[in-house]
Short mmCIF file of C-alpha atoms in Angstrom, two decimals:
data_model
loop_
_atom_site.label_atom_id
_atom_site.label_comp_id
_atom_site.label_asym_id
_atom_site.label_seq_id
_atom_site.Cartn_x
_atom_site.Cartn_y
_atom_site.Cartn_z
CA MET A 224 93.86 105.88 78.49
CA LYS A 225 91.37 106.82 75.74
CA THR A 226 93.11 108.44 72.87
CA ILE A 227 90.86 110.77 69.80
CA LEU A 228 92.38 112.66 66.98
CA LEU A 229 90.90 115.07 65.58
CA LYS A 230 92.12 115.50 61.88
CA ASN A 231 91.21 117.71 59.21
CA GLY A 232 91.52 121.06 61.71
CA GLN A 233 92.07 124.84 61.62
CA ILE A 234 94.45 126.84 64.29
CA LEU A 235 95.66 130.81 64.44
CA ASN A 236 99.03 130.63 64.06
CA ALA A 237 101.29 133.43 65.42
CA THR A 238 100.14 136.04 62.33
CA GLY A 239 96.48 134.91 62.95
CA ALA A 240 96.38 133.31 60.28
CA LEU A 241 94.53 130.30 59.93
CA VAL A 242 96.26 127.07 58.94
CA PRO A 243 96.10 123.27 59.36
CA GLN A 244 96.13 121.38 62.39
CA ASP A 245 95.89 117.74 63.64
CA LEU A 246 95.82 117.34 67.19
CA LEU A 247 95.66 113.99 68.90
CA ILE A 248 94.43 113.75 73.20
CA ARG A 249 95.92 110.95 75.13
CA GLY A 250 93.27 110.94 78.48
CA GLU A 251 93.26 114.17 79.75
CA GLN A 252 95.80 116.05 77.74
CA ILE A 253 96.88 116.86 74.08
CA GLU A 254 99.28 114.43 73.47
CA GLN A 255 101.28 116.11 69.35
CA MET A 256 100.36 118.93 67.22
CA ALA A 257 101.09 119.20 63.57
CA PRO A 258 99.83 119.64 60.04
CA GLU A 259 99.09 115.92 59.57
CA ILE A 260 99.27 113.30 62.65
CA GLU A 261 98.97 109.26 61.55
CA ALA A 262 98.89 107.84 64.86
CA ILE A 263 95.93 104.67 65.47
CA ALA A 264 93.65 105.94 68.09
CA ASP A 265 90.45 105.13 69.67
CA GLU A 266 88.55 108.18 68.13
CA VAL A 267 89.06 109.75 64.82
CA ILE A 268 86.84 112.51 64.16
CA ASP A 269 86.84 114.58 61.03
CA LEU A 270 86.22 118.23 61.49
CA GLN A 271 86.38 119.89 57.83
CA LYS A 272 88.61 122.43 58.71
CA LYS A 273 86.63 123.55 61.17
CA PHE A 274 88.11 126.33 63.92
CA ILE A 275 89.86 123.64 67.03
CA SER A 276 90.29 126.98 69.85
CA PRO A 277 91.86 126.40 73.27
CA GLY A 278 87.72 125.99 75.59
CA LEU A 279 86.82 129.60 76.29
CA ILE A 280 87.24 130.69 79.87
CA ASP A 281 84.40 132.61 81.51
CA MET A 282 84.85 134.32 84.68
CA HIS A 283 81.65 135.62 85.82
CA VAL A 284 78.46 134.11 85.78
CA HIS A 285 75.68 132.96 87.78
CA LEU A 286 74.91 129.18 88.55
CA ARG A 287 72.29 130.01 90.76
CA GLU A 288 72.33 126.88 93.40
CA HIS A 289 71.97 126.68 96.31
CA GLY A 290 68.85 128.38 96.61
CA PHE A 291 67.75 129.13 93.06
CA GLU A 292 67.25 125.37 91.09
CA GLU A 293 64.84 126.71 89.17
CA LYS A 294 66.70 129.18 87.44
CA GLU A 295 69.61 127.04 86.76
CA THR A 296 72.08 124.60 88.28
CA LEU A 297 75.45 123.56 88.31
CA GLU A 298 74.50 120.55 86.01
CA THR A 299 72.50 123.68 83.75
CA GLY A 300 74.59 125.53 83.58
CA SER A 301 77.89 124.23 82.77
CA LYS A 302 75.86 122.15 79.82
CA ALA A 303 75.24 125.07 79.13
CA ALA A 304 78.85 126.45 78.94
CA ALA A 305 79.95 123.93 77.36
CA ARG A 306 77.54 124.40 73.88
CA GLY A 307 78.78 127.38 74.67
CA GLY A 308 82.33 126.79 74.02
CA PHE A 309 83.40 127.60 78.41
CA THR A 310 85.33 125.11 79.33
CA THR A 311 85.98 126.98 82.91
CA ILE A 312 83.51 129.31 84.40
CA ALA A 313 83.64 131.52 87.50
CA CYS A 314 80.48 130.94 89.44
CA MET A 315 79.48 134.46 91.43
CA PRO A 316 78.51 134.46 95.50
CA ASN A 317 74.64 135.20 95.64
CA THR A 318 73.41 132.07 95.93
CA ARG A 319 71.39 131.26 98.66
CA PRO A 320 72.93 130.99 100.87
CA PRO A 321 75.05 133.18 100.18
CA LEU A 322 79.03 131.56 99.24
CA ASP A 323 80.30 133.36 102.29
CA HIS A 324 82.26 130.38 104.18
CA LEU A 325 84.48 127.95 102.89
CA SER A 326 82.77 124.76 103.95
CA LEU A 327 79.83 125.92 101.50
CA ILE A 328 82.44 126.49 98.64
CA GLN A 329 83.78 123.15 99.00
CA GLU A 330 80.17 121.23 99.44
CA LEU A 331 79.54 122.99 96.06
CA LEU A 332 82.98 121.93 94.32
CA LYS A 333 81.70 118.48 96.08
CA LYS A 334 78.52 118.80 93.60
CA ALA A 335 80.06 120.28 91.19
CA GLU A 336 82.80 116.99 90.78
CA GLN A 337 79.15 114.74 90.00
CA LEU A 338 77.31 117.30 87.74
CA ALA A 339 79.40 119.61 86.28
CA ILE A 340 80.70 118.87 82.85
CA THR A 341 82.97 122.17 82.89
CA ARG A 342 85.12 123.08 85.14
CA ILE A 343 83.40 125.11 88.24
CA LEU A 344 85.80 127.85 89.81
CA PRO A 345 83.51 129.57 93.20
CA ILE A 346 84.33 132.92 93.70
CA PRO A 347 82.95 133.31 97.12
CA ALA A 348 81.91 136.83 99.26
CA MET A 349 83.78 139.33 100.06
CA THR A 350 81.32 139.84 103.06
CA MET A 351 79.22 137.86 105.58
CA GLY A 352 75.70 137.43 104.09
CA MET A 353 76.95 139.76 101.13
CA LYS A 354 75.49 142.65 103.74
CA GLY A 355 78.46 144.88 103.12
CA GLU A 356 79.21 144.93 106.61
CA THR A 357 81.55 141.96 108.28
CA LEU A 358 84.64 140.88 105.92
CA THR A 359 85.20 136.75 105.06
CA ASP A 360 87.88 134.42 105.35
CA PHE A 361 89.94 135.83 102.89
CA ARG A 362 93.24 133.98 104.23
CA ALA A 363 90.68 130.69 104.57
CA PHE A 364 89.96 131.08 101.22
CA LYS A 365 93.31 131.64 99.87
CA LYS A 366 95.17 128.97 101.53
CA ALA A 367 91.98 126.55 99.47
CA GLY A 368 93.12 128.60 96.45
CA LEU A 369 90.18 130.71 95.53
CA LEU A 370 91.30 133.07 92.89
CA GLY A 371 89.35 136.52 94.60
CA VAL A 372 86.36 137.62 96.58
CA THR A 373 83.42 139.64 94.92
CA ASP A 374 79.85 140.69 96.59
CA ASP A 375 78.95 140.45 92.97
CA GLY A 376 74.96 142.27 92.35
CA TYR A 377 76.08 144.41 95.41
CA GLY A 378 78.86 147.27 95.51
CA VAL A 379 80.58 147.62 99.09
CA GLN A 380 78.98 150.79 99.83
CA HIS A 381 80.61 152.06 103.02
CA GLU A 382 84.18 153.36 102.53
CA ASP A 383 85.23 152.01 105.84
CA VAL A 384 84.17 147.73 105.15
CA MET A 385 85.89 148.87 101.62
CA ARG A 386 88.95 149.67 103.03
CA ALA A 387 89.45 146.93 105.53
CA ALA A 388 88.79 144.69 102.47
CA PHE A 389 92.21 146.40 100.07
CA TYR A 390 94.24 146.13 103.73
CA LEU A 391 92.96 142.19 104.05
CA ALA A 392 93.72 141.13 100.75
CA ARG A 393 97.02 142.45 100.48
CA GLU A 394 98.11 140.23 102.81
CA CYS A 395 96.46 137.64 101.15
CA SER A 396 97.52 138.42 97.58
CA ILE A 397 94.12 137.59 96.54
CA ILE A 398 91.75 139.31 94.36
CA LEU A 399 89.29 142.14 94.60
CA MET A 400 86.58 141.22 92.64
CA GLN A 401 83.68 144.57 92.53
CA HIS A 402 80.63 144.78 91.71
CA CYS A 403 80.21 148.93 91.14
CA GLU A 404 77.34 150.57 92.32
CA PHE A 405 76.40 153.26 94.66
CA CYS A 406 72.92 152.00 95.63
CA ASP A 407 71.78 155.68 96.55
CA LEU A 408 72.68 156.76 93.12
CA SER A 409 70.80 153.84 91.29
CA ASN A 410 67.97 155.05 93.25
CA GLY A 411 65.74 152.46 92.36
CA GLY A 412 66.06 152.93 88.61
CA VAL A 413 65.33 149.89 85.98
CA PHE A 414 67.37 150.81 82.37
CA HIS A 415 69.83 153.70 82.04
CA GLU A 416 69.37 157.81 83.31
CA GLY A 417 68.97 159.76 80.15
CA PRO A 418 66.35 160.42 77.61
CA ILE A 419 65.66 157.02 76.76
CA ALA A 420 64.54 156.37 79.91
CA GLN A 421 62.76 159.72 80.03
CA LEU A 422 60.82 158.92 77.39
CA LYS A 423 59.88 155.57 78.51
CA GLY A 424 58.61 156.80 81.73
CA VAL A 425 60.84 155.02 83.90
CA LYS A 426 63.57 155.51 86.61
CA GLY A 427 66.57 156.09 85.25
CA ILE A 428 70.36 154.83 87.29
CA SER A 429 73.12 157.44 86.73
CA SER A 430 75.93 156.19 85.56
CA ALA A 431 77.70 157.96 88.62
CA SER A 432 76.59 154.93 90.34
CA GLU A 433 79.00 152.85 88.31
CA PHE A 434 82.20 155.19 88.04
CA LYS A 435 81.86 157.01 91.28
CA MET A 436 82.96 153.54 93.20
CA ILE A 437 85.33 153.12 90.66
CA GLU A 438 86.65 156.55 92.00
CA ARG A 439 86.70 155.65 95.00
CA ASP A 440 88.25 152.43 94.81
CA LEU A 441 91.11 153.76 93.18
CA VAL A 442 92.15 155.51 96.04
CA LEU A 443 92.16 152.17 97.92
CA VAL A 444 94.10 150.51 95.16
CA ARG A 445 96.91 153.20 95.40
CA GLU A 446 97.52 152.41 99.41
CA THR A 447 97.48 149.67 98.83
CA GLY A 448 98.60 147.88 95.82
CA VAL A 449 96.28 145.16 95.35
CA HIS A 450 94.99 143.31 92.87
CA TYR A 451 91.17 145.18 91.56
CA HIS A 452 89.26 143.50 88.79
CA VAL A 453 86.46 146.40 87.92
CA LEU A 454 83.54 143.70 86.77
CA HIS A 455 81.56 144.35 84.06
CA VAL A 456 81.66 147.89 83.43
CA SER A 457 79.43 150.14 81.44
CA THR A 458 80.24 153.34 80.95
CA ALA A 459 82.34 156.03 79.53
CA GLU A 460 84.02 157.50 82.78
CA SER A 461 84.56 154.29 83.82
CA VAL A 462 87.46 153.37 80.48
CA ALA A 463 88.59 156.57 81.56
CA LEU A 464 89.19 155.99 85.23
CA ILE A 465 90.71 152.32 84.40
CA ARG A 466 92.78 153.84 81.53
CA GLN A 467 94.13 156.56 83.79
CA ALA A 468 94.96 153.32 86.47
CA LYS A 469 96.77 151.84 83.98
CA LYS A 470 98.52 154.27 82.64
CA GLU A 471 99.82 154.76 86.61
CA GLY A 472 100.90 151.25 86.83
CA LEU A 473 98.38 149.66 88.89
CA PRO A 474 96.56 146.50 89.11
CA VAL A 475 93.80 147.15 87.97
CA THR A 476 92.10 144.90 85.62
CA ALA A 477 88.32 145.18 84.21
CA GLU A 478 85.57 143.19 82.05
CA VAL A 479 82.50 143.99 79.90
CA THR A 480 79.94 141.46 78.60
CA PRO A 481 78.35 141.02 75.17
CA HIS A 482 75.31 142.90 75.64
CA HIS A 483 77.30 145.90 76.35
CA LEU A 484 79.49 145.90 73.77
CA LEU A 485 76.59 145.66 71.34
CA LEU A 486 73.81 147.18 72.92
CA CYS A 487 72.76 150.17 74.60
CA ASP A 488 69.68 151.78 75.60
CA GLU A 489 68.40 152.72 72.20
CA ASP A 490 68.24 149.16 71.38
CA ILE A 491 65.19 148.76 74.05
CA PRO A 492 61.57 147.57 72.45
CA GLY A 493 59.14 148.93 74.46
CA VAL A 494 59.96 148.25 78.90
CA ASP A 495 61.13 144.70 77.70
CA THR A 496 62.26 143.57 80.56
CA ASN A 497 64.89 140.95 78.77
CA PHE A 498 66.50 144.12 78.17
CA LYS A 499 66.60 144.67 82.30
CA MET A 500 70.30 144.53 83.15
CA ASN A 501 72.38 145.15 86.08
CA PRO A 502 74.80 147.30 85.38
CA PRO A 503 71.91 149.03 82.72
CA LEU A 504 72.30 149.39 78.41
CA ARG A 505 73.96 152.67 78.65
CA SER A 506 74.50 155.35 76.49
CA TYR A 507 75.14 154.82 72.48
CA GLN A 508 78.29 156.60 73.78
CA ASP A 509 79.29 154.67 76.32
CA ARG A 510 78.67 151.56 74.55
CA LEU A 511 81.19 153.41 71.61
CA THR A 512 84.17 153.64 74.32
CA VAL A 513 83.84 150.58 76.19
CA LEU A 514 84.39 148.95 72.67
CA GLN A 515 87.46 150.82 72.06
CA GLY A 516 88.26 150.13 76.05
CA LEU A 517 88.46 146.67 74.67
CA ARG A 518 90.05 147.28 71.45
CA ASP A 519 92.70 149.18 72.63
CA GLY A 520 93.63 146.96 76.03
CA THR A 521 92.07 149.05 78.67
CA ILE A 522 89.58 146.37 79.10
CA ASP A 523 91.52 143.54 79.70
CA ILE A 524 88.73 140.16 79.02
CA ILE A 525 84.95 139.94 77.81
CA ALA A 526 82.94 138.06 80.35
CA THR A 527 78.33 137.39 80.28
CA ASP A 528 77.28 137.45 83.38
CA HIS A 529 74.98 134.88 82.68
CA ALA A 530 72.35 135.90 85.16
CA PRO A 531 69.36 132.96 84.50
CA HIS A 532 65.93 134.00 85.51
CA THR A 533 62.76 132.16 85.44
CA GLU A 534 61.09 132.89 82.20
CA SER A 535 57.41 134.29 84.82
CA GLU A 536 60.17 136.36 86.80
CA LYS A 537 60.67 138.39 83.20
CA GLU A 538 57.43 138.36 82.41
CA ARG A 539 56.41 141.00 85.38
CA ASN A 540 56.49 144.44 85.60
CA VAL A 541 60.01 146.38 84.65
CA TYR A 542 60.26 147.37 88.64
CA GLU A 543 59.88 143.69 89.81
CA ALA A 544 61.36 142.26 86.97
CA PRO A 545 65.10 140.67 88.22
CA PHE A 546 68.12 142.22 86.03
CA GLY A 547 69.93 139.68 84.02
CA ILE A 548 70.21 137.77 81.13
CA VAL A 549 71.69 134.84 79.88
CA GLY A 550 74.67 134.84 77.64
CA LEU A 551 77.06 131.60 77.55
CA GLU A 552 75.37 129.68 74.50
CA THR A 553 75.01 132.99 72.66
CA ALA A 554 78.38 134.79 73.20
CA PHE A 555 81.09 133.79 70.94
CA PRO A 556 78.70 133.84 68.03
CA LEU A 557 77.51 137.36 68.88
CA LEU A 558 80.64 138.40 69.33
CA TYR A 559 82.03 136.30 66.50
CA THR A 560 79.74 138.08 63.51
CA HIS A 561 79.51 141.72 65.50
CA LEU A 562 83.16 142.11 65.90
CA VAL A 563 85.29 139.74 63.66
CA LEU A 564 83.54 139.54 61.14
CA LYS A 565 82.25 143.36 61.37
CA LYS A 566 86.79 144.59 61.29
CA LEU A 567 86.73 145.80 64.66
CA MET A 568 88.85 142.69 65.91
CA SER A 569 90.76 140.43 64.56
CA LEU A 570 89.74 136.69 65.44
CA LYS A 571 92.61 136.44 67.43
CA GLU A 572 92.23 139.61 69.58
CA LEU A 573 88.79 138.22 70.20
CA LEU A 574 89.80 134.39 71.46
CA ALA A 575 92.79 136.59 73.43
CA LYS A 576 89.86 138.06 75.49
CA ILE A 577 88.55 134.84 76.20
CA THR A 578 90.91 132.31 76.79
CA THR A 579 94.69 134.20 77.62
CA ALA A 580 93.96 137.36 79.36
CA PRO A 581 91.52 135.53 81.87
CA ALA A 582 94.12 132.67 82.65
CA ARG A 583 96.57 135.22 82.41
CA ILE A 584 94.85 137.39 84.93
CA PHE A 585 93.63 134.94 87.17
CA ASN A 586 97.07 132.70 86.75
CA LEU A 587 95.00 129.85 85.67
CA PRO A 588 96.67 127.12 83.72
CA TYR A 589 94.40 126.74 80.88
CA GLY A 590 93.85 128.81 77.78
CA THR A 591 96.58 127.09 75.39
CA LEU A 592 97.20 124.91 73.31
CA GLU A 593 99.51 123.11 73.05
CA PRO A 594 101.88 119.37 73.45
CA LYS A 595 101.44 117.83 77.21
CA GLY A 596 98.72 120.79 77.92
CA ILE A 597 95.48 120.02 79.85
CA ALA A 598 92.81 118.94 76.85
CA ASP A 599 90.89 121.27 77.48
CA ILE A 600 89.49 122.19 73.52
CA THR A 601 86.63 123.86 71.81
CA VAL A 602 85.99 122.96 68.27
CA ILE A 603 84.01 126.35 66.20
CA ASP A 604 82.42 126.38 63.01
CA LEU A 605 82.35 129.61 61.78
CA GLU A 606 80.76 129.18 58.40
CA GLN A 607 77.91 128.26 60.59
CA GLU A 608 74.65 130.74 60.31
CA ARG A 609 71.72 129.89 62.43
CA PRO A 610 69.23 132.36 64.32
CA VAL A 611 69.35 133.08 68.43
CA ASN A 612 66.19 130.44 69.63
CA PRO A 613 66.15 130.62 73.27
CA ARG A 614 63.66 127.38 72.86
CA THR A 615 67.27 125.12 71.97
CA PHE A 616 68.74 126.28 74.94
CA LEU A 617 70.37 123.60 77.63
CA SER A 618 70.44 127.06 80.57
CA LYS A 619 67.23 126.23 82.46
CA SER A 620 66.60 130.19 81.36
CA LYS A 621 66.10 131.80 78.76
CA ASN A 622 65.97 135.86 79.20
CA THR A 623 67.82 136.93 76.35
CA PRO A 624 67.79 140.29 74.36
CA PHE A 625 69.47 138.49 71.63
CA GLN A 626 66.38 136.24 70.01
CA SER A 627 66.28 135.52 66.39
CA TRP A 628 69.66 137.36 65.72
CA ARG A 629 71.71 135.63 63.04
CA LEU A 630 74.64 134.97 63.37
CA ARG A 631 77.57 133.02 62.21
CA GLY A 632 80.42 130.94 63.97
CA TRP A 633 78.61 128.70 66.51
CA PRO A 634 80.63 126.53 68.57
CA VAL A 635 79.93 122.57 66.80
CA MET A 636 82.39 120.09 69.28
CA THR A 637 83.35 120.88 73.15
CA PHE A 638 86.39 118.49 75.27
CA HIS A 639 86.95 119.88 78.93
CA ARG A 640 89.51 117.56 79.97
CA GLY A 641 89.97 115.22 76.99
CA ARG A 642 86.77 114.52 77.35
CA LYS A 643 84.28 115.64 74.86
CA VAL A 644 81.16 117.37 77.20
CA TRP A 645 79.44 118.54 74.03
CA GLY A 646 78.66 117.94 70.27
#
């Protein structure tokens, strides 16, 4: 059983201060943690005071396999995740065919076991074919240990279908993860509905398309008590609804992406499709409100919504180009540079949003550093500064609005179950 000794690292203590730490890995577990460890190991790595973090967790990733392997695969997506410091990623079901049956999930997991270098947690579809009409087999998914269901990319439009989903989810104790969007209110838009869309001469996507679905679904949460997780929150009204739900003690959790925290529609140059995502970049005030929601705990976690597309797809006109950007390889340095270094959040608070909080919400045995715990570890150079260069991405796709941004705090080494998979 291989042993690895990480020397001269630093971890966060209970007060959020960086303190010296060595860490001994034996096999898949952390065997020992102490300010100084003297032990014989198969490999000794001098971290030169770099930061040791629990492996990061991303509960919203698109890996595209099966059906869209030209955009991403289990192998390339997991490599991108490892490079970004993520050891656990949850993949969405909008593949071809959609992950709407347990046999498809089992097939994906078998392939991931062979090809992926990080942990992959598939989230199955809520409805058959993701058509919003007939519910999938929640009971089979729960029995197989799957965490939740979602039709991400397509909000469930019909209230009767969603009501049936809530009551079945209550029977099965499974989480409903909702992409909140009423399509008739989105109306074929591409950017946020407002002055910027008007100025650019494009159709806008209203804020109501998102928050009206949250409003509808919260009635069902009150009826059933089912855990309801709101994907990629983007509007001020959504934050207000989630905040009120939490005040009522409802089992509601929510996530936000790095791009909705750091960008708004005013930042879109021309009609650049690398700034086209769903939900769209909202107004400046929306951005400030979702950031405040993250800071005050209304929004529980950060997830990338990593959505790879080919260059040729993104080069289409603004109406035909697909929604979405990649995010796994830039998430931590973006957040560290623009939230922690700007003193909008502490490093301890940021880490909680991408480690312990998602682990708690989804009942995962990861996201912490402790003796006898699983050796999912990310080493981060908090001083390293360099520009974002999509040409170096390990993802198959390069669609990012953050090209050339100078960022600090890059992951330099990632261990998954005790094995070094990056760095």
